[in-house]
Amino acid sequence: MTILRLMPYHWVMTSAQGLPKVTDFAAKSSTRVAPAKGSRPADSQKKKLNFTKKALLALQPSGKRSYHSDTGVRGLTLTVFPSGVKTFFLYRKINGRPERISIGGFPDLSIEQARGRAEELNGAISRGANPASDQRLVRAEATLSELFQAYLEHHAKPYKRTWAEDQEMFRNHLNNWGPRKLSDISRMDVGTLHKNIGGKSGHYIANRIVRLLSTMFNKAIEWGWKGENPATKIKAFKEKKRKRFLQPMELPAFWQSLEAEPNQTIRDFILVSVFCGARRSNTQEMRWEEIDWQNATWSIPAEKAKSDEDIVVPLSPIALSILKTRKDAATSEWVFPGHGKTGHLVEPKTTWKRILDRARTIQKKNWLEANPRKSEADFIKEFPNAFHDLRVHDLRRTLGSWQAITGASLPVIGRSLGHRSLAATQVYAHLTVDPVRQSVDRATDAMLAAGKLLGPANG
């Protein structure tokens, strides 16, 4: 059976015979969120009250429901049922239609918690969301795809700069689960999925998929779904920090491949990524207004930075030259414009693969010419992953790695890459061994020389 969403309250269900059937899940659900006709209290029925624990405990049930509106938070209401049950709701008009959103029972839910949740809901409403439709969605037994869309629109996009990555992960790894009902997904299912993705795509992405599922189910529970989160208690894989960067023997072929690339925008994007070391998303979203030509800097505003702080990126002469050339021919606010909805370049998967394939071909040709007695099989044995395992994000790590190789300190590397803590820069520590060794050797030679002995550097 296929379910198509049409309106906030109605769904079209197509039966096996192909006949459409309209069902109102709000009326069908025993825990309905949308009030039945005539059940919404008029403003005159609500009694204004400063919510305190003593005041709410003193409220007594009568023969019908009574409604008490908080003077502190807009729309927050306590409903006292004839049975004596007391429940917090948020009453608001959303898109011109009155909505009732369940918050929780009193006194299990404290007044402070109810007010905090009401303020969160009011904030979501002010941003154009409809939390009531989210509750109806999960209580009508949504599919995973429907839950993801609600999660994306009402949580990820408003609160996460990396929401596009969630979208990509769902599309690549969870799309087959899209039609499944939430209650059909078990902890064993998630554990098996985690294991399979870990074997095919790596431990890092497998752990991230489970975290995404867990967050989605937590939001479903927050919105009123009565099931359990099947993504909890899944033991995460141990992750090794990725250390891939462009090696010295790879650079000649990589530069030659870039030079041969006809797509100038993507070629320049890759070069700026290498020479600036900024995060991929920040480089893709670079605007001309963020560049200070006089001081040769690029300012990434805090709202776009992962560290939530402004980042000032120094522009090297070659990076500045590339940007000036692009500026002379610019017709967009974006440094790297694209053809999609965002207006700027998104991850250039097709072109990136073409560049890497060409670089591998160039590297193989150069290696075979330098080693005439070797065969193509020898090259594959020597370079089994030649460029195939290089990602766009590794360009950022390349700058940090070469800084470490040339003797830069970890704090300096972290500052140039916009890291918030030194721990984030520790991945480059192993690369500083040679400069440290050289420093130790020089100090040893100096001590030996002071003792009138010859150091190793002096034979």
Coordinates of C-alpha atoms in Angstrom, one line a residue:
M1 CA 0.0 0.0 0.0
T2 CA 1.4 3.4 -1.0
I3 CA 0.9 6.5 1.2
L4 CA 1.0 10.0 -0.3
R5 CA 0.8 13.1 1.9
L6 CA -1.5 15.8 0.6
M7 CA -2.5 18.1 3.5
P8 CA -1.5 18.4 7.2
Y9 CA -4.6 16.4 8.3
H10 CA -5.3 14.0 5.4
W11 CA -3.5 11.2 3.6
V12 CA -4.4 9.5 0.4
M13 CA -4.1 5.7 0.7
T14 CA -4.1 3.8 -2.6
S15 CA -5.5 0.3 -2.2
A16 CA -4.5 -2.7 -4.2
Q17 CA -7.4 -2.0 -6.5
G18 CA -6.0 1.5 -7.2
L19 CA -9.0 3.2 -5.5
P20 CA -8.0 6.3 -3.5
K21 CA -9.3 6.4 0.1
V22 CA -9.1 9.5 2.2
T23 CA -8.4 8.9 5.9
D24 CA -8.3 11.5 8.6
F25 CA -5.7 10.2 11.0
A26 CA -6.3 13.0 13.4
A27 CA -9.8 11.7 14.0
K28 CA -8.8 8.0 13.8
S29 CA -6.1 8.2 16.5
S30 CA -7.1 7.6 20.1
T31 CA -4.4 10.0 21.1
R32 CA -5.3 12.7 18.7
V33 CA -3.4 15.9 18.6
A34 CA -5.7 18.0 16.5
P35 CA -8.8 18.8 18.7
A36 CA -12.2 17.5 17.6
K37 CA -14.6 20.1 16.4
G38 CA -15.8 22.2 19.3
S39 CA -13.2 20.8 21.8
R40 CA -10.8 23.7 21.5
P41 CA -11.3 26.0 24.4
A42 CA -12.3 29.6 23.6
D43 CA -10.1 32.3 25.2
S44 CA -13.0 33.0 27.5
Q45 CA -12.9 29.5 28.8
K46 CA -9.2 29.7 29.7
K47 CA -8.4 31.0 33.2
K48 CA -5.2 33.0 33.4
L49 CA -2.9 31.7 36.1
N50 CA 0.7 32.1 37.1
F51 CA 1.8 28.5 37.0
T52 CA 3.3 27.4 40.3
K53 CA 3.4 23.9 41.7
K54 CA 1.3 24.8 44.6
A55 CA -1.3 26.5 42.4
L56 CA -1.6 23.6 39.9
L57 CA -1.8 20.9 42.6
A58 CA -4.7 22.9 44.2
L59 CA -6.7 22.7 40.9
Q60 CA -9.7 20.3 41.4
P61 CA -11.6 18.4 38.6
S62 CA -15.2 19.2 37.9
G63 CA -17.8 17.6 35.7
K64 CA -16.1 18.8 32.5
R65 CA -12.6 19.8 31.4
S66 CA -11.2 23.1 32.7
Y67 CA -8.4 25.0 31.0
H68 CA -5.8 27.2 32.7
S69 CA -3.5 29.4 30.7
D70 CA 0.0 30.3 31.9
T71 CA 0.8 34.0 32.3
G72 CA 4.5 33.3 31.7
V73 CA 4.6 31.5 28.3
R74 CA 2.4 32.1 25.3
G75 CA -0.1 29.3 24.5
L76 CA 0.9 27.1 27.5
T77 CA -2.2 25.6 29.0
L78 CA -3.0 23.0 31.7
T79 CA -6.1 21.0 31.0
V80 CA -7.7 19.4 34.0
F81 CA -9.9 16.4 33.0
P82 CA -12.9 15.2 34.9
S83 CA -10.9 12.1 35.9
G84 CA -8.4 14.4 37.7
V85 CA -5.6 13.9 35.1
K86 CA -3.7 17.2 34.4
T87 CA -1.9 17.6 31.1
F88 CA 0.1 20.5 29.6
F89 CA -0.8 21.5 26.1
L90 CA 0.3 24.3 23.8
Y91 CA -2.6 26.0 22.0
R92 CA -1.6 28.1 19.0
K93 CA -2.9 29.2 15.7
I94 CA -0.6 27.8 13.0
N95 CA -1.1 28.9 9.4
G96 CA -4.5 30.3 10.5
R97 CA -5.7 27.0 12.0
P98 CA -6.0 26.4 15.7
E99 CA -3.7 23.5 16.9
R100 CA -3.3 21.7 20.1
I101 CA 0.1 20.1 20.8
S102 CA 0.5 17.7 23.7
I103 CA 3.5 18.5 26.0
G104 CA 3.1 16.1 29.0
G105 CA 1.4 15.3 32.2
F106 CA 1.6 17.2 35.5
P107 CA 3.3 16.7 38.0
D108 CA 5.4 14.1 36.2
L109 CA 6.5 16.9 33.9
S110 CA 7.6 20.0 36.0
I111 CA 6.4 23.5 35.2
E112 CA 10.0 24.5 34.2
Q113 CA 10.2 21.6 31.8
A114 CA 6.7 22.4 30.3
R115 CA 7.6 26.0 29.9
G116 CA 10.9 25.1 28.3
R117 CA 9.2 22.7 25.8
A118 CA 6.5 25.3 25.1
E119 CA 9.2 27.9 24.3
E120 CA 10.9 25.4 21.9
L121 CA 7.6 24.8 20.1
N122 CA 6.9 28.5 19.9
G123 CA 10.3 29.0 18.4
A124 CA 9.7 26.3 15.8
I125 CA 6.3 27.8 14.9
S126 CA 8.0 31.2 14.4
R127 CA 10.3 29.6 11.9
G128 CA 7.4 28.3 9.9
A129 CA 7.3 24.7 11.3
N130 CA 4.1 22.9 12.4
P131 CA 4.9 20.7 15.4
A132 CA 1.3 19.5 15.5
S133 CA 1.7 17.9 12.1
D134 CA 4.8 16.1 13.3
Q135 CA 2.9 14.6 16.2
R136 CA 0.1 13.5 13.9
L137 CA 2.7 12.0 11.6
V138 CA 4.3 9.7 14.1
R139 CA 1.0 8.8 15.9
A140 CA -0.4 7.8 12.5
E141 CA 2.5 5.3 12.3
A142 CA 4.8 7.0 9.9
T143 CA 7.3 5.4 7.5
L144 CA 11.0 6.0 8.0
S145 CA 11.0 8.3 5.0
E146 CA 8.2 10.4 6.4
L147 CA 9.9 10.6 9.7
F148 CA 13.2 11.7 8.0
Q149 CA 11.4 14.5 6.1
A150 CA 9.9 15.8 9.3
Y151 CA 13.3 15.5 11.1
L152 CA 15.0 17.3 8.2
E153 CA 12.6 20.2 8.0
H154 CA 11.9 20.7 11.7
H155 CA 15.2 19.8 13.3
A156 CA 18.2 19.3 11.0
K157 CA 17.7 22.4 8.8
P158 CA 17.0 24.8 11.6
Y159 CA 19.7 23.6 13.9
K160 CA 22.4 21.8 11.9
R161 CA 24.8 23.3 9.4
T162 CA 25.6 19.8 8.2
W163 CA 22.0 18.8 7.4
A164 CA 22.9 18.1 3.8
E165 CA 25.2 15.4 5.0
D166 CA 22.3 13.8 6.8
Q167 CA 20.3 13.9 3.6
E168 CA 23.1 12.3 1.7
M169 CA 23.6 9.5 4.3
F170 CA 19.9 8.7 4.3
R171 CA 19.8 8.6 0.5
N172 CA 22.9 6.4 0.2
H173 CA 22.3 4.0 3.1
L174 CA 18.7 4.2 4.4
N175 CA 16.7 4.7 1.3
N176 CA 15.7 1.0 1.1
W177 CA 14.2 1.3 4.5
G178 CA 12.2 4.3 3.6
P179 CA 8.8 2.5 3.1
R180 CA 9.1 0.6 6.4
K181 CA 6.9 1.6 9.4
L182 CA 8.7 2.8 12.4
S183 CA 7.4 -0.1 14.6
D184 CA 8.8 -2.6 12.0
I185 CA 12.4 -1.6 12.6
S186 CA 14.0 -3.6 15.4
R187 CA 17.3 -3.3 17.3
M188 CA 18.5 -6.4 15.5
D189 CA 17.7 -4.8 12.1
V190 CA 19.8 -1.7 13.1
G191 CA 22.6 -3.9 14.4
T192 CA 22.7 -5.9 11.2
L193 CA 22.7 -2.7 9.1
H194 CA 25.5 -1.3 11.2
K195 CA 27.6 -4.4 10.6
N196 CA 26.9 -4.5 6.9
I197 CA 27.7 -0.8 6.3
G198 CA 30.8 -1.1 8.5
G199 CA 32.1 -3.9 6.2
K200 CA 31.2 -2.1 2.9
S201 CA 31.7 1.6 3.6
G202 CA 33.8 1.7 6.8
H203 CA 33.4 2.0 10.5
Y204 CA 33.1 5.8 10.5
I205 CA 30.1 6.0 8.2
A206 CA 28.4 3.0 9.9
N207 CA 28.6 4.7 13.3
R208 CA 27.2 7.9 11.8
I209 CA 24.2 6.1 10.3
V210 CA 23.3 4.6 13.7
R211 CA 23.6 8.1 15.3
L212 CA 21.3 9.5 12.6
L213 CA 18.7 6.8 13.2
S214 CA 18.9 7.3 16.9
T215 CA 18.4 11.0 16.7
M216 CA 15.4 10.5 14.3
F217 CA 13.7 8.0 16.6
N218 CA 14.3 10.3 19.6
K219 CA 12.5 13.1 17.7
A220 CA 9.7 10.7 16.9
I221 CA 9.3 9.9 20.6
E222 CA 9.5 13.6 21.5
W223 CA 6.7 14.1 19.0
G224 CA 4.4 11.5 20.6
W225 CA 5.4 8.1 19.1
K226 CA 4.9 5.4 21.7
G227 CA 7.6 3.0 20.5
E228 CA 11.2 2.4 21.6
N229 CA 14.3 3.7 19.9
P230 CA 15.8 0.7 18.1
A231 CA 19.1 2.5 17.5
T232 CA 20.2 2.5 21.1
K233 CA 22.6 0.1 22.7
I234 CA 24.3 -0.6 19.3
K235 CA 28.0 -0.9 20.1
A236 CA 29.9 1.5 17.9
F237 CA 32.9 0.4 15.9
K238 CA 36.3 1.7 17.0
E239 CA 37.3 4.5 14.6
K240 CA 40.7 5.3 13.4
K241 CA 41.3 9.0 12.5
R242 CA 41.7 9.4 8.8
K243 CA 45.3 10.5 7.9
R244 CA 45.2 10.5 4.1
F245 CA 46.8 13.4 2.4
L246 CA 48.6 14.1 -0.9
Q247 CA 52.0 12.4 -0.7
P248 CA 55.1 13.9 -2.3
M249 CA 55.2 11.2 -5.0
E250 CA 51.5 12.0 -5.9
L251 CA 51.8 15.7 -6.3
P252 CA 53.3 15.9 -9.8
A253 CA 50.6 13.7 -11.3
F254 CA 47.9 15.5 -9.3
W255 CA 49.0 19.0 -10.5
Q256 CA 49.2 17.7 -14.1
S257 CA 45.7 16.3 -13.9
L258 CA 44.4 19.6 -12.5
E259 CA 46.1 21.5 -15.3
A260 CA 44.3 19.4 -17.8
E261 CA 40.9 19.8 -16.2
P262 CA 38.6 21.8 -18.5
N263 CA 36.2 22.8 -15.7
Q264 CA 37.8 26.0 -14.5
T265 CA 35.5 26.5 -11.5
I266 CA 36.1 23.1 -10.0
R267 CA 39.8 23.3 -10.8
D268 CA 40.0 26.6 -8.9
F269 CA 37.9 25.2 -6.1
I270 CA 40.3 22.3 -5.6
L271 CA 43.3 24.6 -5.7
V272 CA 41.8 27.0 -3.1
S273 CA 40.9 24.0 -1.0
V274 CA 44.5 22.8 -1.0
F275 CA 46.1 26.2 -0.4
C276 CA 43.5 27.5 2.2
G277 CA 42.8 24.3 4.2
A278 CA 39.2 25.3 5.0
R279 CA 36.4 22.9 5.3
R280 CA 34.8 21.8 2.1
S281 CA 31.4 23.3 2.9
N282 CA 33.0 26.7 3.8
T283 CA 35.0 26.8 0.6
Q284 CA 31.9 25.8 -1.5
E285 CA 30.0 28.7 0.2
M286 CA 32.7 31.3 -0.1
R287 CA 31.4 34.8 -0.9
W288 CA 33.2 37.7 -2.4
E289 CA 32.1 39.9 0.5
E290 CA 34.1 37.6 2.9
I291 CA 37.5 38.4 1.3
D292 CA 39.7 41.2 2.5
W293 CA 41.9 42.0 -0.5
Q294 CA 44.0 44.6 1.3
N295 CA 44.9 42.2 4.2
A296 CA 44.9 39.1 2.1
T297 CA 42.4 37.2 4.4
W298 CA 39.2 35.3 4.1
S299 CA 36.8 35.7 7.0
I300 CA 34.4 32.8 7.6
P301 CA 31.5 34.0 9.8
A302 CA 30.7 32.2 13.0
E303 CA 27.3 30.9 11.8
K304 CA 29.1 29.0 9.0
A305 CA 32.0 27.8 11.2
K306 CA 31.9 24.5 12.9
S307 CA 33.6 26.0 16.0
D308 CA 30.9 28.7 16.2
E309 CA 33.6 31.3 16.1
D310 CA 34.7 33.6 13.3
I311 CA 37.6 32.1 11.4
V312 CA 40.2 34.3 9.6
V313 CA 42.0 32.4 6.9
P314 CA 45.3 33.9 5.6
L315 CA 45.4 33.8 1.8
S316 CA 48.8 32.8 0.3
P317 CA 50.0 34.6 -2.8
I318 CA 48.9 31.8 -5.1
A319 CA 45.5 31.5 -3.5
L320 CA 45.0 35.3 -3.7
S321 CA 46.1 35.2 -7.4
I322 CA 43.5 32.5 -8.2
L323 CA 40.7 34.5 -6.4
K324 CA 41.7 37.8 -8.1
T325 CA 41.5 36.1 -11.5
R326 CA 38.0 34.7 -10.7
K327 CA 36.9 38.1 -9.3
D328 CA 37.7 39.8 -12.6
A329 CA 35.2 37.6 -14.4
A330 CA 32.7 37.2 -11.6
T331 CA 29.0 37.5 -12.2
S332 CA 27.7 36.0 -8.9
E333 CA 28.0 36.7 -5.2
W334 CA 29.5 33.2 -4.9
V335 CA 33.2 32.7 -5.5
F336 CA 32.4 29.2 -6.9
P337 CA 28.9 29.5 -8.4
G338 CA 26.8 26.4 -9.2
H339 CA 23.7 25.5 -11.2
G340 CA 21.6 24.1 -8.4
K341 CA 19.2 25.6 -5.9
T342 CA 21.9 26.8 -3.5
G343 CA 23.5 28.9 -6.2
H344 CA 27.0 27.8 -5.2
L345 CA 29.1 24.7 -6.0
V346 CA 28.2 21.5 -4.2
E347 CA 30.6 18.5 -3.9
P348 CA 31.9 17.9 -7.5
K349 CA 31.7 14.1 -7.4
T350 CA 31.9 13.4 -11.2
T351 CA 34.6 15.9 -11.9
W352 CA 36.6 14.8 -8.8
K353 CA 36.5 11.2 -10.0
R354 CA 37.7 12.3 -13.5
I355 CA 40.6 14.3 -12.0
L356 CA 41.7 11.3 -9.9
D357 CA 41.4 8.8 -12.7
R358 CA 43.5 11.1 -14.9
A359 CA 46.0 11.6 -12.1
R360 CA 46.3 7.8 -11.7
T361 CA 47.0 7.4 -15.4
I362 CA 49.6 10.1 -15.4
Q363 CA 51.3 8.6 -12.3
K364 CA 51.4 5.2 -13.8
K365 CA 52.9 6.5 -17.1
N366 CA 55.6 8.5 -15.2
W367 CA 56.4 5.6 -13.0
L368 CA 56.7 3.1 -15.8
E369 CA 59.0 5.5 -17.7
A370 CA 61.2 5.9 -14.7
N371 CA 61.2 2.1 -14.1
P372 CA 61.5 0.5 -17.6
R373 CA 62.0 -3.0 -16.2
K374 CA 58.8 -2.8 -14.2
S375 CA 55.3 -3.8 -15.5
E376 CA 51.8 -2.4 -14.9
A377 CA 51.3 -5.2 -12.4
D378 CA 54.3 -3.9 -10.4
F379 CA 52.8 -0.5 -10.4
I380 CA 49.5 -1.8 -9.0
K381 CA 51.4 -3.7 -6.3
E382 CA 53.4 -0.6 -5.5
F383 CA 50.4 1.8 -5.5
P384 CA 47.3 -0.3 -4.9
N385 CA 45.1 2.7 -4.0
A386 CA 46.7 5.3 -6.2
F387 CA 44.4 8.3 -5.9
H388 CA 41.3 6.1 -5.6
D389 CA 41.1 6.6 -1.8
L390 CA 41.6 10.4 -1.9
R391 CA 38.6 12.5 -0.9
V392 CA 37.9 16.2 -1.3
H393 CA 38.1 16.6 2.5
D394 CA 41.7 15.2 2.3
L395 CA 42.7 18.4 0.6
R396 CA 42.2 20.2 3.9
R397 CA 44.3 17.6 5.7
T398 CA 47.0 18.0 3.0
L399 CA 47.7 21.5 4.0
G400 CA 47.9 20.6 7.7
S401 CA 50.1 17.6 6.9
W402 CA 52.6 19.6 4.9
Q403 CA 52.7 22.3 7.6
A404 CA 53.7 19.5 10.0
I405 CA 56.2 18.1 7.6
T406 CA 57.9 21.5 7.3
G407 CA 58.1 21.9 11.1
A408 CA 55.0 23.9 12.1
S409 CA 53.8 23.4 15.6
L410 CA 50.4 21.8 16.4
P411 CA 49.0 25.1 17.8
V412 CA 49.9 26.9 14.6
I413 CA 48.4 24.1 12.4
G414 CA 45.2 24.1 14.5
R415 CA 44.9 27.9 14.2
S416 CA 45.3 27.8 10.4
L417 CA 42.7 25.1 10.1
G418 CA 40.2 26.7 12.5
H419 CA 40.3 23.9 15.0
R420 CA 38.7 24.7 18.3
S421 CA 40.9 22.5 20.5
L422 CA 44.4 21.0 20.2
A423 CA 42.8 17.5 20.3
A424 CA 41.4 18.1 16.9
T425 CA 44.9 18.8 15.6
Q426 CA 46.5 15.7 17.1
V427 CA 46.1 13.7 13.9
Y428 CA 49.1 15.7 12.5
A429 CA 51.4 14.9 15.5
H430 CA 52.8 11.8 13.8
L431 CA 54.0 13.9 10.9
T432 CA 56.2 16.1 13.1
V433 CA 58.6 13.2 13.9
D434 CA 61.2 14.1 11.3
P435 CA 61.4 17.8 12.2
V436 CA 61.7 16.8 15.9
R437 CA 64.3 14.2 15.0
Q438 CA 66.3 16.8 13.1
S439 CA 66.0 19.1 16.1
V440 CA 67.2 16.4 18.5
D441 CA 70.1 15.6 16.2
R442 CA 71.2 19.2 16.1
A443 CA 71.0 19.5 19.8
T444 CA 73.0 16.2 20.2
D445 CA 75.7 17.5 17.8
A446 CA 75.9 20.7 19.8
M447 CA 76.3 18.9 23.1
L448 CA 79.0 16.6 21.6
A449 CA 80.7 19.5 20.0
A450 CA 80.8 21.3 23.4
G451 CA 82.5 18.2 24.8
K452 CA 85.0 18.3 22.0
L453 CA 83.6 15.1 20.5
L454 CA 82.3 14.7 16.9
G455 CA 78.6 14.3 16.4
P456 CA 77.0 12.0 13.8
A457 CA 76.4 14.9 11.5
N458 CA 80.2 15.5 11.5
G459 CA 81.1 11.9 10.6

